[in-house]
mmCIF file of C-alpha atoms in Angstrom:
data_model
loop_
_atom_site.group_PDB
_atom_site.id
_atom_site.type_symbol
_atom_site.label_atom_id
_atom_site.label_comp_id
_atom_site.label_asym_id
_atom_site.label_seq_id
_atom_site.Cartn_x
_atom_site.Cartn_y
_atom_site.Cartn_z
ATOM 1 C CA MET E 1 6.684 42.484 -6.666
ATOM 2 C CA PRO E 2 7.666 40.409 -3.608
ATOM 3 C CA PRO E 3 11.323 39.466 -3.087
ATOM 4 C CA LEU E 4 12.489 36.624 -5.280
ATOM 5 C CA PRO E 5 13.001 33.265 -3.518
ATOM 6 C CA SER E 6 16.398 31.606 -3.216
ATOM 7 C CA SER E 7 15.721 29.581 -6.383
ATOM 8 C CA SER E 8 14.077 31.768 -9.056
ATOM 9 C CA HIS E 9 13.145 31.483 -12.712
ATOM 10 C CA LEU E 10 12.145 34.546 -14.736
ATOM 11 C CA LEU E 11 10.633 33.904 -18.179
ATOM 12 C CA ILE E 12 10.236 36.852 -20.582
ATOM 13 C CA PRO E 13 8.055 36.391 -23.704
ATOM 14 C CA TYR E 14 8.697 38.683 -26.693
ATOM 15 C CA ALA E 15 12.164 39.576 -25.391
ATOM 16 C CA GLY E 16 13.176 39.584 -29.071
ATOM 17 C CA ARG E 17 10.846 40.548 -31.876
ATOM 18 C CA GLY E 18 11.345 40.274 -35.633
ATOM 19 C CA SER E 19 8.753 42.892 -36.620
ATOM 20 C CA PRO E 20 10.255 45.974 -38.331
ATOM 21 C CA ALA E 21 9.796 48.675 -35.694
ATOM 22 C CA CYS E 22 10.750 46.518 -32.701
ATOM 23 C CA ARG E 23 13.793 45.175 -34.521
ATOM 24 C CA GLU E 24 14.956 48.708 -35.265
ATOM 25 C CA ALA E 25 14.386 49.708 -31.627
ATOM 26 C CA LEU E 26 16.427 46.741 -30.405
ATOM 27 C CA ALA E 27 19.687 48.289 -31.606
ATOM 28 C CA LYS E 28 19.054 51.335 -29.411
ATOM 29 C CA LEU E 29 18.004 49.503 -26.254
ATOM 30 C CA ARG E 30 20.193 49.997 -23.202
ATOM 31 C CA LEU E 31 19.625 47.243 -20.653
ATOM 32 C CA PRO E 32 22.458 47.408 -18.102
ATOM 33 C CA LYS E 33 20.902 45.055 -15.559
ATOM 34 C CA LEU E 34 20.215 42.407 -18.203
ATOM 35 C CA GLU E 35 23.791 42.667 -19.482
ATOM 36 C CA ALA E 36 25.179 42.370 -15.958
ATOM 37 C CA LEU E 37 22.964 39.336 -15.339
ATOM 38 C CA LEU E 38 23.955 37.629 -18.594
ATOM 39 C CA SER E 39 27.610 38.078 -17.658
ATOM 40 C CA ARG E 40 26.988 35.961 -14.564
ATOM 41 C CA LEU E 41 24.947 33.257 -16.308
ATOM 42 C CA ALA E 42 25.645 30.590 -18.905
ATOM 43 C CA LEU E 43 23.456 29.332 -21.731
ATOM 44 C CA VAL E 44 22.096 25.947 -20.628
ATOM 45 C CA GLN E 45 19.375 25.263 -23.191
ATOM 46 C CA GLU E 46 18.315 26.640 -26.563
ATOM 47 C CA ASP E 47 15.123 25.942 -28.488
ATOM 48 C CA THR E 48 15.287 27.283 -32.028
ATOM 49 C CA GLN E 49 12.478 26.634 -34.499
ATOM 50 C CA ASP E 50 11.059 28.740 -37.292
ATOM 51 C CA ASP E 51 8.215 31.191 -36.788
ATOM 52 C CA SER E 52 5.658 28.863 -38.368
ATOM 53 C CA THR E 53 5.253 26.635 -35.305
ATOM 54 C CA LEU E 54 1.766 26.557 -33.819
ATOM 55 C CA SER E 55 3.185 26.828 -30.284
ATOM 56 C CA PRO E 56 5.335 29.985 -29.862
ATOM 57 C CA PRO E 57 8.678 29.835 -28.037
ATOM 58 C CA HIS E 58 7.394 31.274 -24.749
ATOM 59 C CA GLU E 59 4.694 28.597 -24.544
ATOM 60 C CA ARG E 60 7.184 25.842 -25.360
ATOM 61 C CA ALA E 61 9.565 27.215 -22.725
ATOM 62 C CA LEU E 62 6.826 27.385 -20.095
ATOM 63 C CA ALA E 63 5.729 23.833 -20.894
ATOM 64 C CA ALA E 64 9.344 22.666 -20.571
ATOM 65 C CA ALA E 65 9.654 24.396 -17.187
ATOM 66 C CA LEU E 66 6.563 22.496 -16.042
ATOM 67 C CA GLY E 67 7.843 19.196 -17.395
ATOM 68 C CA ILE E 68 5.054 18.918 -19.976
ATOM 69 C CA GLU E 69 6.050 17.222 -23.216
ATOM 70 C CA ALA E 70 3.658 17.836 -26.099
ATOM 71 C CA ALA E 71 3.606 17.961 -29.878
ATOM 72 C CA ASP E 72 3.449 21.294 -31.665
ATOM 73 C CA GLY E 73 0.055 22.906 -31.127
ATOM 74 C CA GLN E 74 -0.914 20.393 -28.444
ATOM 75 C CA ILE E 75 0.338 21.919 -25.195
ATOM 76 C CA PRO E 76 -2.675 21.214 -22.952
ATOM 77 C CA TRP E 77 -3.136 24.646 -21.370
ATOM 78 C CA ALA E 78 -6.914 24.197 -21.143
ATOM 79 C CA ALA E 79 -6.628 20.852 -19.347
ATOM 80 C CA LEU E 80 -4.112 22.346 -16.921
ATOM 81 C CA GLU E 81 -6.384 25.321 -16.206
ATOM 82 C CA ALA E 82 -9.357 22.988 -15.755
ATOM 83 C CA LYS E 83 -7.452 20.906 -13.230
ATOM 84 C CA GLN E 84 -6.388 23.995 -11.289
ATOM 85 C CA ALA E 85 -10.028 25.150 -11.274
ATOM 86 C CA GLY E 86 -11.150 21.789 -9.844
ATOM 87 C CA LEU E 87 -13.244 20.831 -12.871
ATOM 88 C CA ALA E 88 -13.768 17.070 -12.878
ATOM 89 C CA PRO E 89 -13.728 15.156 -16.169
ATOM 90 C CA VAL E 90 -16.984 13.795 -17.537
ATOM 91 C CA GLY E 91 -16.519 10.010 -17.502
ATOM 92 C CA GLU E 92 -13.125 9.250 -18.989
ATOM 93 C CA ASN E 93 -13.106 12.383 -21.152
ATOM 94 C CA ASP E 94 -10.311 14.670 -20.030
ATOM 95 C CA SER E 95 -9.459 16.437 -23.288
ATOM 96 C CA TRP E 96 -9.890 20.193 -23.284
ATOM 97 C CA GLY E 97 -9.528 23.322 -25.373
ATOM 98 C CA ILE E 98 -9.692 27.070 -24.762
ATOM 99 C CA ALA E 99 -12.339 29.016 -26.682
ATOM 100 C CA THR E 100 -11.360 32.687 -26.660
ATOM 101 C CA LEU E 101 -14.005 35.181 -27.710
ATOM 102 C CA CYS E 102 -12.614 37.595 -30.269
ATOM 103 C CA HIS E 103 -13.232 40.080 -33.051
ATOM 104 C CA TRP E 104 -12.494 39.053 -36.613
ATOM 105 C CA GLN E 105 -11.552 42.113 -38.662
ATOM 106 C CA VAL E 106 -13.058 41.778 -42.135
ATOM 107 C CA GLY E 107 -10.918 43.328 -44.872
ATOM 108 C CA ILE E 108 -11.163 43.481 -48.650
ATOM 109 C CA ASP E 109 -9.049 40.387 -49.268
ATOM 110 C CA ASP E 110 -8.979 38.544 -45.950
ATOM 111 C CA VAL E 111 -10.214 38.290 -42.389
ATOM 112 C CA ALA E 112 -7.700 39.019 -39.602
ATOM 113 C CA LEU E 113 -7.784 38.130 -35.928
ATOM 114 C CA GLY E 114 -7.794 41.071 -33.516
ATOM 115 C CA ASP E 115 -6.259 40.897 -30.054
ATOM 116 C CA PRO E 116 -9.045 39.830 -27.629
ATOM 117 C CA ALA E 117 -7.354 41.822 -24.855
ATOM 118 C CA ALA E 118 -7.948 45.006 -26.838
ATOM 119 C CA ILE E 119 -11.734 44.651 -27.095
ATOM 120 C CA ARG E 120 -12.303 44.423 -23.337
ATOM 121 C CA ILE E 121 -14.882 41.703 -22.858
ATOM 122 C CA ASP E 122 -16.349 41.990 -19.364
ATOM 123 C CA ALA E 123 -17.621 39.222 -17.107
ATOM 124 C CA ALA E 124 -21.315 39.937 -17.732
ATOM 125 C CA GLU E 125 -20.844 39.767 -21.511
ATOM 126 C CA SER E 126 -18.857 36.556 -21.232
ATOM 127 C CA GLU E 127 -21.493 34.906 -19.024
ATOM 128 C CA ALA E 128 -24.388 35.974 -21.268
ATOM 129 C CA LEU E 129 -22.699 34.636 -24.392
ATOM 130 C CA LEU E 130 -21.703 31.428 -22.603
ATOM 131 C CA ALA E 131 -25.340 30.734 -21.725
ATOM 132 C CA ALA E 132 -26.375 31.313 -25.343
ATOM 133 C CA ALA E 133 -23.555 29.205 -26.805
ATOM 134 C CA ARG E 134 -23.665 26.235 -24.439
ATOM 135 C CA PRO E 135 -26.535 24.338 -26.169
ATOM 136 C CA PHE E 136 -24.783 24.549 -29.556
ATOM 137 C CA PHE E 137 -21.564 23.086 -28.121
ATOM 138 C CA GLU E 138 -23.452 20.395 -26.227
ATOM 139 C CA GLU E 139 -25.013 19.165 -29.475
ATOM 140 C CA ASP E 140 -21.471 18.277 -30.581
ATOM 141 C CA GLY E 141 -20.573 16.580 -27.296
ATOM 142 C CA ILE E 142 -18.647 19.561 -25.922
ATOM 143 C CA ALA E 143 -19.189 20.851 -22.388
ATOM 144 C CA LEU E 144 -18.477 24.546 -21.838
ATOM 145 C CA HIS E 145 -17.188 25.977 -18.553
ATOM 146 C CA ALA E 146 -16.499 29.561 -17.551
ATOM 147 C CA SER E 147 -12.889 30.382 -16.714
ATOM 148 C CA ALA E 148 -11.497 32.956 -14.322
ATOM 149 C CA THR E 149 -10.809 35.265 -17.275
ATOM 150 C CA PRO E 150 -13.803 36.924 -18.997
ATOM 151 C CA GLY E 151 -13.942 36.050 -22.675
ATOM 152 C CA ARG E 152 -12.245 32.672 -22.200
ATOM 153 C CA TRP E 153 -14.209 29.443 -21.946
ATOM 154 C CA LEU E 154 -12.892 25.985 -21.132
ATOM 155 C CA ALA E 155 -14.297 23.475 -23.606
ATOM 156 C CA GLN E 156 -14.283 19.767 -22.765
ATOM 157 C CA GLY E 157 -14.753 17.059 -25.376
ATOM 158 C CA GLN E 158 -13.174 14.075 -27.087
ATOM 159 C CA VAL E 159 -12.674 16.102 -30.269
ATOM 160 C CA PHE E 160 -9.797 17.989 -28.598
ATOM 161 C CA ASP E 161 -7.712 14.859 -28.011
ATOM 162 C CA GLY E 162 -4.783 15.000 -30.458
ATOM 163 C CA LEU E 163 -6.095 18.151 -32.165
ATOM 164 C CA ALA E 164 -3.295 20.613 -32.993
ATOM 165 C CA THR E 165 -4.239 24.288 -32.753
ATOM 166 C CA ALA E 166 -2.340 27.547 -33.165
ATOM 167 C CA SER E 167 -1.722 29.689 -30.111
ATOM 168 C CA ILE E 168 -3.709 32.895 -30.233
ATOM 169 C CA ASP E 169 -0.409 34.769 -29.844
ATOM 170 C CA ARG E 170 0.650 33.361 -33.214
ATOM 171 C CA ALA E 171 -2.555 34.372 -34.966
ATOM 172 C CA ILE E 172 -3.218 37.928 -33.750
ATOM 173 C CA GLY E 173 -2.961 40.415 -36.600
ATOM 174 C CA TYR E 174 -2.746 37.751 -39.312
ATOM 175 C CA PRO E 175 -5.326 36.350 -41.732
ATOM 176 C CA ILE E 176 -7.216 33.597 -39.943
ATOM 177 C CA SER E 177 -6.684 31.260 -42.903
ATOM 178 C CA GLN E 178 -2.937 31.264 -42.141
ATOM 179 C CA TRP E 179 -3.380 29.949 -38.606
ATOM 180 C CA SER E 180 -6.770 28.277 -38.727
ATOM 181 C CA PRO E 181 -6.905 25.757 -35.881
ATOM 182 C CA LEU E 182 -9.652 23.705 -37.470
ATOM 183 C CA SER E 183 -8.209 20.914 -39.587
ATOM 184 C CA ASP E 184 -10.113 18.632 -41.950
ATOM 185 C CA GLY E 185 -10.319 16.157 -39.082
ATOM 186 C CA ALA E 186 -12.435 18.629 -37.077
ATOM 187 C CA ARG E 187 -15.193 19.533 -39.513
ATOM 188 C CA SER E 188 -17.746 19.585 -36.703
ATOM 189 C CA LEU E 189 -15.759 22.389 -35.065
ATOM 190 C CA ARG E 190 -15.698 24.388 -38.295
ATOM 191 C CA ARG E 191 -19.455 24.036 -38.538
ATOM 192 C CA LEU E 192 -19.797 25.011 -34.878
ATOM 193 C CA GLN E 193 -17.708 28.091 -35.465
ATOM 194 C CA ASN E 194 -19.956 29.119 -38.358
ATOM 195 C CA GLU E 195 -23.014 28.607 -36.168
ATOM 196 C CA MET E 196 -21.474 30.708 -33.427
ATOM 197 C CA GLN E 197 -20.750 33.549 -35.841
ATOM 198 C CA MET E 198 -24.423 33.661 -36.822
ATOM 199 C CA LEU E 199 -25.505 33.440 -33.178
ATOM 200 C CA LEU E 200 -23.173 36.198 -32.028
ATOM 201 C CA TYR E 201 -24.388 38.480 -34.800
ATOM 202 C CA THR E 202 -27.890 38.454 -33.301
ATOM 203 C CA GLU E 203 -26.952 38.667 -29.622
ATOM 204 C CA ARG E 204 -28.016 41.654 -27.529
ATOM 205 C CA VAL E 205 -24.495 41.860 -26.121
ATOM 206 C CA ASN E 206 -23.232 42.997 -29.504
ATOM 207 C CA ASP E 207 -26.074 45.497 -29.905
ATOM 208 C CA GLU E 208 -24.977 47.062 -26.631
ATOM 209 C CA ARG E 209 -21.336 47.011 -27.676
ATOM 210 C CA ALA E 210 -22.235 48.715 -30.969
ATOM 211 C CA ALA E 211 -24.075 51.429 -29.041
ATOM 212 C CA ARG E 212 -20.888 52.015 -27.010
ATOM 213 C CA GLY E 213 -18.770 52.147 -30.168
ATOM 214 C CA VAL E 214 -16.637 49.105 -29.339
ATOM 215 C CA PRO E 215 -15.886 46.183 -31.701
ATOM 216 C CA PRO E 216 -18.407 43.336 -31.761
ATOM 217 C CA ILE E 217 -17.604 39.859 -30.478
ATOM 218 C CA ASN E 218 -18.119 37.876 -33.660
ATOM 219 C CA SER E 219 -16.226 34.583 -33.267
ATOM 220 C CA PHE E 220 -13.964 32.490 -31.061
ATOM 221 C CA TRP E 221 -10.429 31.154 -31.400
ATOM 222 C CA LEU E 222 -9.614 27.632 -30.292
ATOM 223 C CA SER E 223 -6.235 26.862 -28.709
ATOM 224 C CA GLY E 224 -4.522 25.069 -25.813
ATOM 225 C CA THR E 225 -5.987 21.719 -26.850
ATOM 226 C CA GLY E 226 -5.063 18.291 -25.578
ATOM 227 C CA ARG E 227 -4.931 15.964 -22.614
ATOM 228 C CA LEU E 228 -2.868 16.695 -19.495
ATOM 229 C CA PRO E 229 -0.097 14.140 -18.824
ATOM 230 C CA SER E 230 -0.343 12.070 -15.676
ATOM 231 C CA SER E 231 2.677 13.768 -14.129
ATOM 232 C CA TYR E 232 4.305 17.168 -14.503
ATOM 233 C CA ALA E 233 6.239 19.621 -12.367
ATOM 234 C CA ASP E 234 4.378 22.262 -10.370
ATOM 235 C CA ALA E 235 7.225 24.779 -10.286
ATOM 236 C CA TRP E 236 5.908 27.794 -12.149
ATOM 237 C CA PRO E 237 8.407 30.417 -13.260
ATOM 238 C CA THR E 238 7.617 34.110 -12.983
ATOM 239 C CA VAL E 239 6.297 35.121 -16.417
ATOM 240 C CA ALA E 240 6.867 38.814 -17.202
ATOM 241 C CA ASP E 241 4.406 39.434 -20.040
ATOM 242 C CA THR E 242 4.501 43.236 -20.292
ATOM 243 C CA LEU E 243 6.297 43.113 -23.659
ATOM 244 C CA ARG E 244 3.472 41.154 -25.286
ATOM 245 C CA ALA E 245 0.963 43.883 -26.142
ATOM 246 C CA PRO E 246 3.422 46.392 -27.651
ATOM 247 C CA ALA E 247 5.226 43.588 -29.507
ATOM 248 C CA LEU E 248 2.015 42.402 -31.135
ATOM 249 C CA ARG E 249 1.236 46.004 -32.162
ATOM 250 C CA ASP E 250 4.830 46.524 -33.329
ATOM 251 C CA ASP E 251 4.868 49.632 -31.124
ATOM 252 C CA ALA E 252 8.587 50.280 -30.794
ATOM 253 C CA ALA E 253 8.304 53.089 -28.247
ATOM 254 C CA ALA E 254 6.031 51.124 -25.904
ATOM 255 C CA TRP E 255 8.075 47.938 -26.355
ATOM 256 C CA SER E 256 11.308 49.791 -25.493
ATOM 257 C CA ALA E 257 9.679 51.440 -22.467
ATOM 258 C CA ALA E 258 8.400 48.071 -21.270
ATOM 259 C CA TRP E 259 11.886 46.572 -21.648
ATOM 260 C CA THR E 260 13.387 49.442 -19.638
ATOM 261 C CA ALA E 261 10.856 48.848 -16.872
ATOM 262 C CA LEU E 262 11.639 45.123 -16.878
ATOM 263 C CA ASP E 263 15.359 45.850 -16.687
ATOM 264 C CA GLU E 264 14.873 48.134 -13.713
ATOM 265 C CA GLY E 265 12.375 45.812 -12.017
ATOM 266 C CA PRO E 266 12.238 42.000 -12.309
ATOM 267 C CA VAL E 267 15.605 41.693 -14.084
ATOM 268 C CA ALA E 268 17.300 43.877 -11.462
ATOM 269 C CA GLU E 269 15.759 41.741 -8.709
ATOM 270 C CA LEU E 270 16.968 38.544 -10.363
ATOM 271 C CA LEU E 271 20.444 40.085 -10.686
ATOM 272 C CA ALA E 272 20.435 40.959 -6.980
ATOM 273 C CA ALA E 273 19.371 37.412 -6.108
ATOM 274 C CA CYS E 274 22.110 35.995 -8.325
ATOM 275 C CA THR E 275 24.727 38.292 -6.803
ATOM 276 C CA GLY E 276 23.577 37.125 -3.385
ATOM 277 C CA GLY E 277 24.276 33.508 -4.321
ATOM 278 C CA ALA E 278 20.798 32.314 -5.324
ATOM 279 C CA ASP E 279 20.348 29.638 -7.971
ATOM 280 C CA VAL E 280 18.545 31.698 -10.635
ATOM 281 C CA THR E 281 17.304 30.967 -14.138
ATOM 282 C CA LEU E 282 16.482 33.407 -16.932
ATOM 283 C CA THR E 283 14.577 32.411 -20.077
ATOM 284 C CA LEU E 284 14.381 34.874 -22.971
ATOM 285 C CA CYS E 285 11.879 34.165 -25.756
ATOM 286 C CA GLY E 286 11.322 35.641 -29.206
ATOM 287 C CA ASP E 287 9.459 34.787 -32.394
ATOM 288 C CA ARG E 288 11.596 31.792 -33.369
ATOM 289 C CA GLY E 289 13.340 30.527 -30.281
ATOM 290 C CA ALA E 290 14.009 30.619 -26.563
ATOM 291 C CA ARG E 291 17.241 30.621 -24.585
ATOM 292 C CA ARG E 292 17.505 29.511 -20.985
ATOM 293 C CA PHE E 293 20.409 30.757 -18.871
ATOM 294 C CA GLY E 294 21.526 29.396 -15.521
ATOM 295 C CA VAL E 295 24.165 30.053 -12.890
ATOM 296 C CA GLN E 296 27.700 29.254 -14.008
ATOM 297 C CA GLN E 297 30.100 27.119 -12.075
ATOM 298 C CA ARG E 298 31.596 29.197 -9.307
ATOM 299 C CA GLY E 299 35.245 30.089 -9.346
ATOM 300 C CA LEU E 300 37.839 32.574 -10.543
ATOM 301 C CA ALA E 301 36.860 32.279 -14.230
ATOM 302 C CA ARG E 302 33.265 33.197 -13.488
ATOM 303 C CA TRP E 303 34.352 36.126 -11.296
ATOM 304 C CA ALA E 304 36.648 37.467 -14.008
ATOM 305 C CA LYS E 305 33.985 37.149 -16.695
ATOM 306 C CA SER E 306 31.433 39.021 -14.595
ATOM 307 C CA LEU E 307 33.861 41.895 -14.121
ATOM 308 C CA PHE E 308 35.515 42.227 -17.502
ATOM 309 C CA GLN E 309 33.460 40.424 -20.166
ATOM 310 C CA ARG E 310 29.975 41.849 -19.878
ATOM 311 C CA GLU E 311 27.918 40.474 -22.769
ATOM 312 C CA SER E 312 25.861 42.915 -24.836
ATOM 313 C CA ALA E 313 22.161 42.181 -24.670
ATOM 314 C CA SER E 314 21.417 43.100 -28.290
ATOM 315 C CA PRO E 315 23.042 40.054 -29.987
ATOM 316 C CA VAL E 316 21.302 37.716 -27.527
ATOM 317 C CA LEU E 317 17.897 39.281 -28.191
ATOM 318 C CA GLU E 318 18.429 39.516 -31.943
ATOM 319 C CA ALA E 319 18.998 35.744 -32.096
ATOM 320 C CA LEU E 320 15.609 34.932 -30.549
#
């Protein structure tokens, strides 16, 4: 990682996790660099919701850092990605959504969403399925575009304007009925999803995946819907997302190891920048909320606190 600039913002998703194994591991975590950093910073903003929001805390915190105000489930990540990719709107239509190819795990009583990152969709598979799916989307007035990430398509259409959808990070591992992004006001999308499930079942891509013994791609998840505001900040924080995968698996050992690596890496670098006088920001996110910390007012009180009143990391992370 390159040296941090004089003004730095580090955002850590899944810094706190309410799942059983990760919560038990939290009490045993030793994060000396994080504790030293917290002793030099002050809480400047707190966003506390419940864990039923469609937009998780780390997405709300990132949107806030970019100056994007949006209703729950309507942070326009797709529109932002489309603009960065140089995709021009069709006419006056600038509403977008992200269609993420995924594997729905069919159980006895329900159907759960698997983590798309775990099924390893490659670029050739994504392109082949995009070509097959595009005519079906176009029939409903939706234009499909490839994104830089295999297995993710940018979908453009009026239907996404004002449509609230659940972040895929909310839905992974849960029954799809709990987080279904397709409301009664988007029946055409529900029908399209059913059509895509039938199409994907017959695609050669899935025959080849079955021969390799990997899960089939049997649906898509819609998220990141909405229209990009006319103005927003272009000051992206550094997002350290290495806690995400083990947190979603509730893998306490891997989550703890990832936290240790963060503490010795990006957190230590932010601490060094802070000690050197840089204006730094740290945002810690969990299941329910996010806390943003900034540099305290300089002076004797701050110096004394940093030396003698080092704050334990565990209570801060438990509250997320």
